[in-house]
CSV table of C-alpha atoms and ligand atoms in Angstrom, one decimal:
chain,number,residue,atom,x,y,z
G,223,MET,CA,-20.3,-3.4,24.0
G,224,GLU,CA,-23.6,-4.9,25.3
G,225,ASP,CA,-25.4,-2.6,22.9
G,226,PHE,CA,-24.0,-4.5,19.9
G,227,LEU,CA,-22.9,-7.9,21.1
G,228,GLU,CA,-24.3,-10.7,23.2
G,229,GLU,CA,-22.1,-12.2,25.8
G,230,MET,CA,-21.7,-16.0,25.6
G,231,PRO,CA,-21.6,-18.0,28.9
G,232,GLN,CA,-18.8,-20.3,27.8
G,233,ARG,CA,-15.2,-19.8,29.1
G,234,VAL,CA,-12.0,-21.4,27.8
G,235,ARG,CA,-8.5,-21.2,28.9
G,236,VAL,CA,-5.1,-20.9,27.1
G,237,SER,CA,-1.7,-21.1,28.7
G,238,ILE,CA,0.4,-18.0,28.2
G,239,GLU,CA,3.9,-17.8,29.9
G,240,GLY,CA,2.6,-20.6,32.2
G,241,ARG,CA,-0.4,-18.6,33.3
G,242,GLU,CA,-3.9,-20.0,32.5
G,243,VAL,CA,-5.6,-17.0,30.8
G,244,SER,CA,-9.4,-17.2,30.7
G,245,ILE,CA,-11.3,-16.1,27.5
G,246,ARG,CA,-14.9,-15.3,26.8
G,247,ALA,CA,-16.7,-14.6,23.5
G,248,TRP,CA,-19.2,-12.0,22.4
G,249,ARG,CA,-21.6,-12.8,19.6
G,250,TYR,CA,-22.5,-10.6,16.7
G,251,GLU,CA,-25.0,-11.8,14.2
G,252,VAL,CA,-24.7,-10.7,10.6
G,253,ILE,CA,-28.1,-10.9,9.1
G,254,GLY,CA,-28.3,-11.4,5.3
G,255,ILE,CA,-30.6,-9.5,3.0
G,256,GLU,CA,-32.9,-12.5,3.0
G,257,GLY,CA,-32.7,-13.1,6.8
G,258,SER,CA,-30.0,-15.8,6.9
G,259,ARG,CA,-27.8,-15.4,10.0
G,260,VAL,CA,-24.0,-15.8,10.3
G,261,GLN,CA,-22.5,-15.8,13.8
G,262,VAL,CA,-19.3,-13.8,14.5
G,263,TYR,CA,-17.6,-14.2,17.8
G,264,PHE,CA,-15.2,-11.7,19.3
G,265,LEU,CA,-12.7,-13.0,21.9
G,266,ASP,CA,-12.1,-11.1,25.1
G,267,THR,CA,-9.7,-11.7,28.0
G,268,ASP,CA,-11.0,-8.7,30.1
G,269,LEU,CA,-12.2,-11.0,32.9
G,270,PRO,CA,-11.7,-10.5,36.7
G,271,GLU,CA,-10.0,-13.9,37.1
G,272,ASN,CA,-7.1,-12.7,34.7
G,273,SER,CA,-4.2,-10.6,35.8
G,274,GLU,CA,-4.2,-6.9,35.0
G,275,TRP,CA,-1.9,-7.4,32.0
G,276,ASP,CA,-3.8,-10.4,30.6
G,277,ARG,CA,-7.0,-8.5,30.8
G,278,ALA,CA,-5.5,-6.0,28.3
G,279,ILE,CA,-4.4,-8.6,25.7
G,280,THR,CA,-7.6,-8.0,23.6
G,281,HIS,CA,-7.8,-4.2,24.2
G,282,TYR,CA,-5.7,-2.9,21.3
G,283,LEU,CA,-6.1,-3.7,17.6
G,284,TYR,CA,-2.7,-2.5,16.5
G,285,GLY,CA,-1.1,-3.2,19.8
G,286,ASN,CA,2.4,-2.7,21.0
G,287,ASP,CA,5.3,-5.0,20.5
G,288,ALA,CA,6.0,-8.5,19.2
G,289,HIS,CA,5.4,-10.0,22.7
G,290,TYR,CA,1.9,-8.5,23.0
G,291,ARG,CA,1.0,-9.6,19.4
G,292,LEU,CA,2.2,-13.1,20.0
G,293,CYS,CA,-0.1,-13.2,23.1
G,294,GLN,CA,-3.0,-11.9,21.1
G,295,GLU,CA,-2.4,-14.4,18.3
G,296,THR,CA,-2.2,-17.2,20.9
G,297,ILE,CA,-5.7,-16.1,22.2
G,298,LEU,CA,-7.0,-15.9,18.6
G,299,GLY,CA,-5.5,-19.1,17.2
G,300,ILE,CA,-5.5,-21.5,20.1
G,301,GLY,CA,-8.2,-19.9,22.2
G,302,GLY,CA,-10.4,-19.4,19.0
G,303,VAL,CA,-10.5,-23.1,18.3
G,304,ARG,CA,-11.2,-24.0,21.9
G,305,MET,CA,-14.0,-21.4,22.1
G,306,LEU,CA,-15.6,-22.8,18.9
G,307,ARG,CA,-15.5,-26.3,20.4
G,308,ALA,CA,-17.0,-24.9,23.7
G,309,LEU,CA,-19.7,-23.2,21.7
G,310,GLY,CA,-20.7,-26.6,20.2
G,311,TYR,CA,-19.0,-26.4,16.8
G,312,GLU,CA,-17.6,-29.9,16.9
G,313,SER,CA,-17.3,-30.8,13.2
G,314,ILE,CA,-16.0,-27.8,11.4
G,315,GLU,CA,-14.8,-29.0,8.0
G,316,ARG,CA,-12.8,-26.0,6.9
G,317,PHE,CA,-10.8,-23.3,8.8
G,318,HIS,CA,-10.1,-20.3,6.7
G,319,MET,CA,-7.1,-18.2,7.9
G,320,ASN,CA,-7.3,-14.7,6.6
G,321,GLU,CA,-3.7,-13.5,6.9
G,322,GLY,CA,-1.3,-15.2,9.3
G,323,HIS,CA,-2.7,-13.8,12.5
G,324,ALA,CA,-4.8,-16.9,13.3
G,325,SER,CA,-2.1,-19.4,12.2
G,326,LEU,CA,-1.7,-20.9,15.6
G,327,LEU,CA,-5.0,-22.6,15.2
G,328,THR,CA,-3.1,-25.2,13.2
G,329,LEU,CA,-1.2,-26.1,16.4
G,330,GLU,CA,-4.5,-26.6,18.3
G,331,LEU,CA,-5.9,-28.7,15.4
G,332,MET,CA,-2.7,-30.7,15.5
G,333,ASP,CA,-3.2,-31.3,19.2
G,334,GLU,CA,-6.7,-32.4,18.6
G,335,GLU,CA,-5.5,-35.0,16.1
G,336,THR,CA,-2.7,-36.4,18.3
G,337,LYS,CA,-5.1,-36.6,21.3
G,338,LYS,CA,-7.8,-38.3,19.2
G,339,SER,CA,-5.3,-41.1,18.3
G,340,GLY,CA,-3.9,-41.3,21.8
G,341,ARG,CA,-0.4,-40.3,20.8
G,342,SER,CA,1.7,-37.6,22.4
G,343,SER,CA,3.8,-36.4,19.5
G,344,ILE,CA,2.8,-35.1,16.1
G,345,THR,CA,2.9,-37.5,13.1
G,346,GLN,CA,2.8,-36.9,9.4
G,347,GLU,CA,-0.8,-38.1,9.4
G,348,ASP,CA,-1.7,-35.3,11.8
G,349,ILE,CA,-0.1,-32.8,9.6
G,350,SER,CA,-2.0,-34.1,6.6
G,351,ALA,CA,-5.3,-34.1,8.5
G,352,VAL,CA,-4.8,-30.5,9.6
G,353,LYS,CA,-3.8,-29.5,6.0
G,354,GLY,CA,-7.0,-31.0,4.8
G,355,LYS,CA,-9.0,-28.7,7.0
G,356,CYS,CA,-7.1,-25.5,6.4
G,357,VAL,CA,-7.3,-22.8,3.7
G,358,PHE,CA,-5.0,-19.7,3.8
G,359,THR,CA,-5.4,-16.3,2.2
G,360,THR,CA,-2.4,-14.0,2.2
G,361,HIS,CA,-3.3,-10.3,1.9
G,362,THR,CA,-0.2,-8.2,1.5
G,363,PRO,CA,3.0,-8.0,-0.5
G,364,VAL,CA,4.4,-5.7,2.2
G,365,GLN,CA,7.0,-7.6,4.2
G,366,ALA,CA,6.2,-5.9,7.5
G,367,GLY,CA,2.6,-7.2,7.2
G,368,HIS,CA,3.8,-10.8,7.8
G,369,ASP,CA,4.3,-11.5,11.5
G,370,GLN,CA,7.3,-13.3,12.7
G,371,PHE,CA,8.5,-14.1,16.2
G,372,PRO,CA,11.9,-15.0,17.5
G,373,MET,CA,12.0,-18.5,19.0
G,374,ASP,CA,13.1,-17.5,22.5
G,375,LEU,CA,9.9,-15.3,22.6
G,376,VAL,CA,7.8,-18.2,21.3
G,377,ASN,CA,9.4,-20.5,23.9
G,378,ARG,CA,8.6,-18.0,26.7
G,379,VAL,CA,5.0,-17.4,25.7
G,380,LEU,CA,3.9,-20.8,24.4
G,381,GLY,CA,6.6,-23.1,25.9
G,382,ARG,CA,5.6,-25.8,23.4
G,383,LYS,CA,8.3,-28.3,22.5
G,384,GLU,CA,6.2,-29.5,19.6
G,385,ILE,CA,7.3,-26.4,17.8
G,386,TYR,CA,10.9,-27.3,18.1
G,387,ASP,CA,10.3,-31.0,17.3
G,388,ASN,CA,8.6,-30.1,14.0
G,389,LYS,CA,10.9,-27.3,12.9
G,390,GLU,CA,10.2,-27.9,9.2
G,391,VAL,CA,6.6,-27.1,9.7
G,392,PHE,CA,6.7,-24.4,12.4
G,393,CYS,CA,9.9,-22.5,11.8
G,394,HIS,CA,11.2,-20.4,8.9
G,395,GLU,CA,14.7,-19.1,9.0
G,396,GLY,CA,14.9,-19.6,12.8
G,397,THR,CA,11.6,-17.8,13.6
G,398,LEU,CA,8.0,-18.6,14.0
G,399,ASN,CA,6.7,-17.0,10.9
G,400,MET,CA,2.9,-17.0,10.9
G,401,THR,CA,2.6,-16.8,7.1
G,402,PHE,CA,4.9,-19.8,6.6
G,403,LEU,CA,3.1,-21.7,9.3
G,404,ALA,CA,-0.2,-21.2,7.4
G,405,LEU,CA,1.5,-21.9,4.1
G,406,ASN,CA,2.8,-25.2,5.4
G,407,LEU,CA,-0.5,-26.3,6.9
G,408,SER,CA,-3.1,-25.4,4.3
G,409,HIS,CA,-4.3,-27.4,1.3
G,410,TYR,CA,-5.4,-24.3,-0.6
G,411,ILE,CA,-3.6,-21.0,-0.6
G,412,ASN,CA,-4.6,-17.8,-2.5
G,413,GLY,CA,-3.8,-14.2,-3.0
G,414,VAL,CA,-6.5,-11.6,-3.1
G,415,ALA,CA,-6.2,-10.5,-6.8
G,416,LYS,CA,-4.6,-12.1,-9.9
G,417,ARG,CA,-1.5,-9.9,-9.7
G,418,HIS,CA,-1.2,-10.4,-6.0
G,419,GLY,CA,-1.3,-14.2,-6.6
G,420,GLU,CA,1.7,-13.8,-9.0
G,421,ILE,CA,3.6,-11.7,-6.5
G,422,SER,CA,2.9,-14.1,-3.7
G,423,ARG,CA,4.2,-17.0,-5.9
G,424,HIS,CA,7.5,-15.0,-6.1
G,425,MET,CA,7.5,-14.2,-2.4
G,426,PHE,CA,6.8,-17.8,-1.4
G,427,ALA,CA,8.5,-19.9,-4.0
G,428,GLY,CA,7.7,-23.6,-3.7
G,429,TYR,CA,4.1,-23.2,-2.7
G,430,THR,CA,1.1,-23.5,-5.0
G,431,ILE,CA,-0.7,-20.2,-4.7
G,432,GLU,CA,-3.9,-19.4,-6.5
G,433,ALA,CA,-5.8,-16.2,-6.7
G,434,ILE,CA,-9.4,-15.2,-5.8
G,435,THR,CA,-10.0,-11.6,-6.4
G,436,ASN,CA,-11.8,-10.0,-3.5
G,437,GLY,CA,-15.1,-8.2,-3.9
G,438,VAL,CA,-17.3,-5.8,-1.9
G,439,HIS,CA,-20.8,-6.3,-0.6
G,440,ALA,CA,-23.0,-4.7,-3.2
G,441,ALA,CA,-26.1,-4.1,-1.0
G,442,THR,CA,-23.8,-2.3,1.6
G,443,TRP,CA,-21.8,-0.2,-0.8
G,444,ALA,CA,-24.4,1.0,-3.3
G,445,SER,CA,-25.6,4.4,-2.1
G,446,ASP,CA,-29.3,5.1,-1.6
G,447,PRO,CA,-29.9,6.8,-4.9
G,448,PHE,CA,-28.2,3.9,-6.8
G,449,SER,CA,-30.0,1.3,-4.7
G,450,ARG,CA,-33.3,2.8,-5.7
G,451,LEU,CA,-32.2,3.0,-9.3
G,452,PHE,CA,-31.2,-0.7,-9.3
G,453,ASP,CA,-34.4,-1.7,-7.5
G,454,TYR,CA,-36.3,-0.2,-10.4
G,455,TYR,CA,-34.2,-1.3,-13.4
G,456,VAL,CA,-32.4,-4.5,-12.1
G,457,PRO,CA,-34.8,-6.0,-9.5
G,458,GLY,CA,-33.2,-8.8,-7.5
G,459,TRP,CA,-29.7,-7.2,-7.8
G,460,ARG,CA,-29.2,-7.5,-4.0
G,461,LYS,CA,-29.4,-11.3,-4.0
G,462,ASP,CA,-27.9,-11.7,-7.4
G,463,ASN,CA,-25.1,-9.2,-8.0
G,464,PHE,CA,-24.3,-10.7,-11.4
G,465,SER,CA,-27.5,-9.2,-12.7
G,466,LEU,CA,-26.0,-5.7,-12.3
G,467,ARG,CA,-24.7,-6.4,-15.7
G,468,TYR,CA,-28.1,-5.4,-16.9
G,469,SER,CA,-27.4,-1.8,-15.8
G,470,LEU,CA,-26.4,-1.4,-19.4
G,471,SER,CA,-30.1,-0.9,-20.0
G,472,ILE,CA,-30.5,1.9,-17.4
G,473,PRO,CA,-31.0,5.2,-19.3
G,474,LYS,CA,-27.9,7.4,-19.0
G,475,ASP,CA,-29.7,10.4,-17.7
G,476,GLU,CA,-31.1,8.3,-14.8
G,477,ILE,CA,-27.6,7.3,-13.9
G,478,TRP,CA,-26.5,10.9,-14.0
G,479,LYS,CA,-29.5,12.0,-11.8
G,480,ALA,CA,-28.7,9.3,-9.2
G,481,HIS,CA,-25.1,10.4,-9.2
G,482,VAL,CA,-26.0,14.0,-8.7
G,483,LEU,CA,-28.0,13.0,-5.6
G,484,ALA,CA,-25.1,11.2,-4.2
G,485,LYS,CA,-22.8,14.1,-5.1
G,486,GLN,CA,-25.1,16.6,-3.4
G,487,LYS,CA,-24.9,14.6,-0.2
G,488,LEU,CA,-21.1,14.7,-0.3
G,489,ILE,CA,-20.7,18.4,-1.2
G,490,GLN,CA,-23.2,19.4,1.5
G,491,TYR,CA,-21.4,17.3,4.1
G,492,VAL,CA,-18.0,18.7,3.1
G,493,ASN,CA,-19.2,22.3,3.2
G,494,SER,CA,-20.9,21.8,6.6
G,495,GLU,CA,-17.8,20.1,8.1
G,496,THR,CA,-15.0,22.3,6.5
G,497,ASN,CA,-14.6,25.8,5.0
G,498,ALA,CA,-13.6,24.3,1.6
G,499,GLY,CA,-16.6,25.8,-0.2
G,500,LEU,CA,-16.9,23.0,-2.8
G,501,ASP,CA,-19.1,23.5,-5.8
G,502,ILE,CA,-21.6,20.9,-7.0
G,503,ASP,CA,-20.8,21.6,-10.7
G,504,VAL,CA,-17.0,21.1,-10.4
G,505,LEU,CA,-15.3,17.8,-11.2
G,506,THR,CA,-14.7,16.2,-7.8
G,507,ILE,CA,-11.9,13.8,-7.4
G,508,GLY,CA,-12.1,11.5,-4.3
G,509,PHE,CA,-9.2,9.9,-2.5
G,510,ALA,CA,-10.0,8.1,0.8
G,511,ARG,CA,-8.1,5.2,2.3
G,512,ARG,CA,-5.6,4.5,5.1
G,513,ALA,CA,-2.8,7.1,5.0
G,514,ALA,CA,-0.1,4.5,4.4
G,515,SER,CA,2.9,5.9,2.6
G,516,TYR,CA,2.9,3.3,-0.2
G,517,LYS,CA,-0.6,4.6,-1.2
G,518,ARG,CA,1.0,7.9,-2.1
G,519,ALA,CA,-2.0,10.2,-1.5
G,520,ASP,CA,0.1,13.2,-2.5
G,521,LEU,CA,1.2,11.9,-5.9
G,522,ILE,CA,-1.3,14.3,-7.6
G,523,PHE,CA,0.6,17.2,-6.0
G,524,ARG,CA,3.9,16.3,-7.4
G,525,ASP,CA,3.7,19.1,-10.0
G,526,ILE,CA,1.4,21.6,-8.4
G,527,GLU,CA,1.8,24.1,-11.3
G,528,ARG,CA,0.6,21.5,-13.8
G,529,LEU,CA,-2.4,20.7,-11.6
G,530,LYS,CA,-3.3,24.4,-11.4
G,531,GLN,CA,-2.9,24.8,-15.1
G,532,ILE,CA,-5.3,21.9,-15.8
G,533,SER,CA,-7.8,23.3,-13.4
G,534,ALA,CA,-7.5,26.9,-14.8
G,535,LYS,CA,-7.3,26.1,-18.5
G,536,VAL,CA,-9.1,22.8,-19.1
G,537,GLY,CA,-11.8,22.7,-16.4
G,538,LEU,CA,-12.0,23.3,-12.7
G,539,ILE,CA,-11.0,20.4,-10.3
G,540,GLN,CA,-11.7,20.0,-6.6
G,541,MET,CA,-10.7,17.2,-4.3
G,542,VAL,CA,-12.0,15.4,-1.2
G,543,PHE,CA,-9.5,13.5,0.9
G,544,ALA,CA,-9.9,11.4,4.0
G,545,GLY,CA,-7.9,8.7,5.9
G,546,LYS,CA,-6.1,8.1,9.1
G,547,ALA,CA,-2.6,6.9,9.6
G,548,HIS,CA,-1.7,3.8,11.6
G,549,PRO,CA,-0.8,5.1,15.1
G,550,GLN,CA,2.9,4.0,14.6
G,551,ASP,CA,3.2,5.1,11.0
G,552,HIS,CA,5.2,8.3,11.1
G,553,GLU,CA,5.5,8.5,7.4
G,554,GLY,CA,1.8,8.2,7.1
G,555,LYS,CA,1.3,11.1,9.5
G,556,GLU,CA,3.8,13.2,7.5
G,557,LEU,CA,1.8,12.4,4.4
G,558,ILE,CA,-1.3,13.9,5.9
G,559,LYS,CA,0.6,17.0,6.9
G,560,ARG,CA,1.9,17.5,3.4
G,561,ILE,CA,-1.6,17.3,2.0
G,562,PHE,CA,-2.7,20.0,4.5
G,563,GLU,CA,0.3,22.2,3.4
G,564,THR,CA,-0.6,21.7,-0.2
G,565,LYS,CA,-4.2,22.6,0.5
G,566,LYS,CA,-3.1,25.9,1.9
G,567,ALA,CA,-0.7,26.6,-1.1
G,568,LEU,CA,-3.5,25.8,-3.6
G,569,ARG,CA,-6.1,27.9,-1.9
G,570,GLN,CA,-8.9,28.6,-4.3
G,571,GLU,CA,-7.2,27.4,-7.4
G,572,VAL,CA,-7.9,23.7,-6.7
G,573,LYS,CA,-10.2,23.5,-3.7
G,574,ILE,CA,-9.3,20.7,-1.3
G,575,ALA,CA,-11.1,19.2,1.7
G,576,TYR,CA,-9.5,16.8,4.1
G,577,LEU,CA,-12.3,15.2,6.2
G,578,GLU,CA,-11.9,13.8,9.7
G,579,HIS,CA,-13.6,10.8,11.2
G,580,TYR,CA,-12.9,8.5,8.3
G,581,GLY,CA,-14.9,5.3,8.7
G,582,ILE,CA,-17.3,3.1,6.8
G,583,SER,CA,-20.1,5.6,6.7
G,584,LEU,CA,-18.0,8.5,5.6
G,585,ALA,CA,-16.3,6.3,3.1
G,586,ASN,CA,-19.7,5.5,1.6
G,587,THR,CA,-20.5,9.2,1.2
G,588,ILE,CA,-17.2,10.1,-0.4
G,589,ILE,CA,-16.9,7.2,-2.7
G,590,SER,CA,-20.4,7.5,-4.1
G,591,GLY,CA,-20.3,11.3,-4.2
G,592,ALA,CA,-17.1,11.8,-6.1
G,593,ASP,CA,-17.0,12.1,-9.9
G,594,LEU,CA,-13.7,10.3,-10.2
G,595,TRP,CA,-12.0,7.8,-7.9
G,596,LEU,CA,-8.3,8.3,-7.7
G,597,ASN,CA,-5.8,5.6,-6.6
G,598,THR,CA,-2.0,6.1,-6.9
G,599,PRO,CA,-0.3,3.3,-5.0
G,600,GLN,CA,3.3,2.4,-5.4
G,601,SER,CA,3.0,-0.7,-7.7
G,602,PRO,CA,3.1,-3.6,-6.8
G,603,LEU,CA,2.3,-2.9,-3.2
G,604,GLU,CA,-1.4,-2.6,-3.5
G,605,ALA,CA,-2.6,-6.2,-3.1
G,606,LEU,CA,-6.2,-5.2,-3.9
G,607,GLY,CA,-7.6,-1.7,-3.3
G,608,THR,CA,-11.3,-2.3,-2.5
G,609,SER,CA,-12.5,1.3,-2.5
G,610,GLY,CA,-12.4,1.4,-6.4
G,611,MET,CA,-14.8,-1.5,-6.4
G,612,LYS,CA,-17.2,0.4,-4.1
G,613,ALA,CA,-16.9,3.4,-6.4
G,614,ALA,CA,-17.7,1.2,-9.5
G,615,LEU,CA,-21.0,0.0,-7.9
G,616,ASN,CA,-22.0,3.7,-7.7
G,617,GLY,CA,-21.0,4.4,-11.3
G,618,VAL,CA,-17.9,6.3,-10.2
G,619,PRO,CA,-15.0,5.5,-12.6
G,620,SER,CA,-11.5,5.0,-11.4
G,621,LEU,CA,-8.3,6.7,-12.4
G,622,SER,CA,-5.7,4.4,-11.0
G,623,VAL,CA,-2.3,3.0,-11.2
G,624,LEU,CA,-2.5,-0.5,-12.7
G,625,ASP,CA,-2.1,-2.5,-9.5
G,626,GLY,CA,-4.3,-4.7,-7.4
G,627,TRP,CA,-7.8,-5.2,-8.8
G,628,TRP,CA,-7.5,-2.4,-11.3
G,629,ILE,CA,-5.3,-4.6,-13.6
G,630,GLU,CA,-8.4,-6.8,-13.9
G,631,GLY,CA,-11.1,-4.1,-13.8
G,632,CYS,CA,-9.6,-1.4,-16.1
G,633,ILE,CA,-10.8,-1.3,-19.7
G,634,GLU,CA,-9.2,2.0,-20.8
G,635,GLY,CA,-11.9,4.6,-21.6
G,636,VAL,CA,-14.7,2.1,-20.9
G,637,THR,CA,-14.7,1.4,-17.2
G,638,GLY,CA,-12.2,4.2,-16.2
G,639,TRP,CA,-8.6,5.1,-16.9
G,640,ALA,CA,-5.1,3.7,-16.1
G,641,ILE,CA,-2.2,5.7,-14.8
G,642,GLY,CA,0.9,4.3,-16.5
G,643,GLY,CA,1.0,1.3,-18.7
G,644,ARG,CA,0.4,-2.4,-18.3
G,645,GLY,CA,3.6,-4.2,-17.3
G,646,GLU,CA,5.8,-1.1,-17.3
G,647,SER,CA,8.7,-1.1,-14.8
G,648,PRO,CA,6.6,0.0,-11.9
G,649,GLY,CA,6.5,2.8,-9.4
G,650,ASP,CA,8.5,5.7,-10.9
G,651,PRO,CA,6.6,8.6,-9.2
G,652,ALA,CA,7.6,11.1,-11.8
G,653,LYS,CA,6.3,9.0,-14.7
G,654,ASP,CA,3.2,8.0,-12.8
G,655,ALA,CA,2.4,11.7,-12.0
G,656,ALA,CA,3.0,12.7,-15.6
G,657,SER,CA,0.6,10.0,-16.8
G,658,LEU,CA,-2.0,11.1,-14.2
G,659,TYR,CA,-1.8,14.7,-15.4
G,660,ASP,CA,-2.0,13.6,-19.1
G,661,LYS,CA,-5.1,11.6,-18.5
G,662,LEU,CA,-6.8,14.4,-16.6
G,663,GLU,CA,-5.8,17.1,-19.1
G,664,LYS,CA,-6.4,15.3,-22.4
G,665,ILE,CA,-9.2,12.9,-21.6
G,666,ILE,CA,-11.1,13.1,-18.3
G,667,VAL,CA,-11.6,16.8,-17.6
G,668,PRO,CA,-12.6,17.6,-21.2
G,669,MET,CA,-15.0,14.6,-21.2
G,670,PHE,CA,-16.5,15.6,-17.9
G,671,TYR,CA,-17.3,19.2,-19.0
G,672,HIS,CA,-17.9,18.8,-22.7
G,673,GLY,CA,-18.9,15.2,-23.2
G,674,ARG,CA,-21.3,14.4,-20.4
G,675,ASP,CA,-22.9,11.7,-22.4
G,676,ALA,CA,-19.6,9.9,-23.0
G,677,TYR,CA,-18.7,10.4,-19.3
G,678,THR,CA,-22.0,8.8,-18.2
G,679,GLU,CA,-21.4,5.9,-20.5
G,680,VAL,CA,-18.2,5.2,-18.7
G,681,MET,CA,-20.1,5.4,-15.4
G,682,ARG,CA,-22.6,2.9,-16.7
G,683,HIS,CA,-19.9,0.5,-17.8
G,684,ALA,CA,-18.2,0.8,-14.4
G,685,ILE,CA,-21.4,-0.6,-12.9
G,686,ALA,CA,-22.3,-3.2,-15.6
G,687,LEU,CA,-18.8,-4.6,-16.0
G,688,ASN,CA,-17.1,-4.1,-12.6
G,689,GLY,CA,-20.0,-3.7,-10.1
G,690,SER,CA,-21.4,-7.0,-11.4
G,691,PHE,CA,-18.2,-8.8,-10.9
G,692,PHE,CA,-16.0,-7.3,-8.1
G,693,ASN,CA,-18.6,-8.2,-5.4
G,694,THR,CA,-18.8,-10.7,-2.6
G,695,HIS,CA,-21.2,-13.0,-4.4
G,696,ARG,CA,-18.8,-13.8,-7.1
G,697,MET,CA,-16.0,-14.0,-4.5
G,698,MET,CA,-17.8,-16.4,-2.2
G,699,GLU,CA,-18.8,-18.7,-5.1
G,700,GLN,CA,-15.1,-18.9,-6.0
G,701,TYR,CA,-14.1,-19.7,-2.5
G,702,VAL,CA,-16.7,-22.3,-2.1
G,703,LEU,CA,-15.9,-24.0,-5.5
G,704,ASN,CA,-12.2,-23.6,-5.5
G,705,ALA,CA,-11.1,-23.6,-1.9
G,706,TYR,CA,-13.6,-25.0,0.6
G,707,PHE,CA,-14.8,-28.0,-1.4
G,708,ARG,CA,-11.4,-28.9,-2.6
I,289,PLP,C1,-13.0,0.3,1.6
I,289,PLP,C2,-12.4,0.9,2.8
I,289,PLP,C3,-11.0,0.8,3.0
I,289,PLP,C4,-10.0,0.1,2.1
I,289,PLP,O1,-9.9,0.9,0.9
I,289,PLP,P1,-8.6,0.6,-0.1
I,289,PLP,O2,-9.0,1.2,-1.3
I,289,PLP,O3,-8.6,-0.9,-0.2
I,289,PLP,O4,-7.4,1.1,0.5
I,289,PLP,C5,-10.4,1.3,4.2
I,289,PLP,N1,-11.2,1.9,5.1
I,289,PLP,C6,-12.5,2.1,5.0
I,289,PLP,C7,-13.3,2.8,6.0
I,289,PLP,C8,-13.2,1.5,3.8
I,289,PLP,O5,-14.5,1.7,3.7
């Protein structure tokens, strides 16, 4: 840890089940492309003065049961605010809660307000003051993604009577629901894509919910060959991502050459790590993301005969997969098993590689090296789907279900292709699979092999229209203008 992070000398304490748990922070500095620095603090309870159990509260990211999570969220929310104060951040104007995990920070801010005015109980004024400071972004339409804790557990861990005294703020249907807590105490609420905003308005009726579509960090996600290409044709693209729009003037053969370099890196990596024997000239479909079952990584195998036919008669297809399942997600693990079985069944007819060690660096290699980026989530469960944005920055078009960002990013045949139609009754796997095969058979595979110029034009538009927009510059501007300064 010391190799990456700097330990801060400050210590703060938070009461958990009546024990005073001590917390420290480790600092990581994110250094921007022009040298500006942003501090990130990681909280840690692994200190000798804490009990064995308390020392492990910050050990596991996807830890254990509701009790363990509530303890973690107490450290994050309450301990987080206390640590910021101890570090000298006295006058923070906005707290941005990403997902409900940090929602308990509202309780600490409320305490600060009541203390400031010398009262002992929370008033409407305190609630308004806290609301004025908080911004909340909800991230998932999947119900299980929204933490809620039974009140007897809350009572045991936090033992705070304020929570009972202000039930209308803290409780939802008899539980402490971290999403509703943040909803109740934020003056600006948003989803992470237009469609996700709409879905969140249905999920949380009665709240005003806006949408700010997420983006990816262009300088991080453009592969080396494309970074060099942009440096030459679109100088300044790193600090002004909007200028990627001018990629429209990059000659198509230059785009293809940069892509071939990225593809070579992928194919070499796959062939050195596996015995898949992939071929640089074959249309390579990429699919890499968490192996969550709603993402339906195996949808393309719904009709194996049809897939084989397309590969044999229209043009060869090969595939690269990667992605780990959540340790407790049995369905996700089964999904990976099914892909391995299909891989065996397809043998040489459609070559498939499933790569291990999926992480940011491997994601970069797969996303930039594929010819086509596939995404087949069960609509409307994909709030966003960032990997398609990373692909667009590298000129890799998406073939995706119209869900998450793709509803905004897809211009059919211009930036990529849609699976299924706009606003159709969503999620029928048979229909989605049929549409996927149709697009491959009739449009994409023929274009890749016999219309390279047209295919490269789609690649160029993926960069110019989507790379220039679905990035963190545009996203941050929208947060600053619409959320933080509101
Ligand atoms: C981008 C990325 C993701 C998220 O991909 P989605 O398309 O949003 O599912 C997950 N893991 C890694 C390592 C990534 O780089």
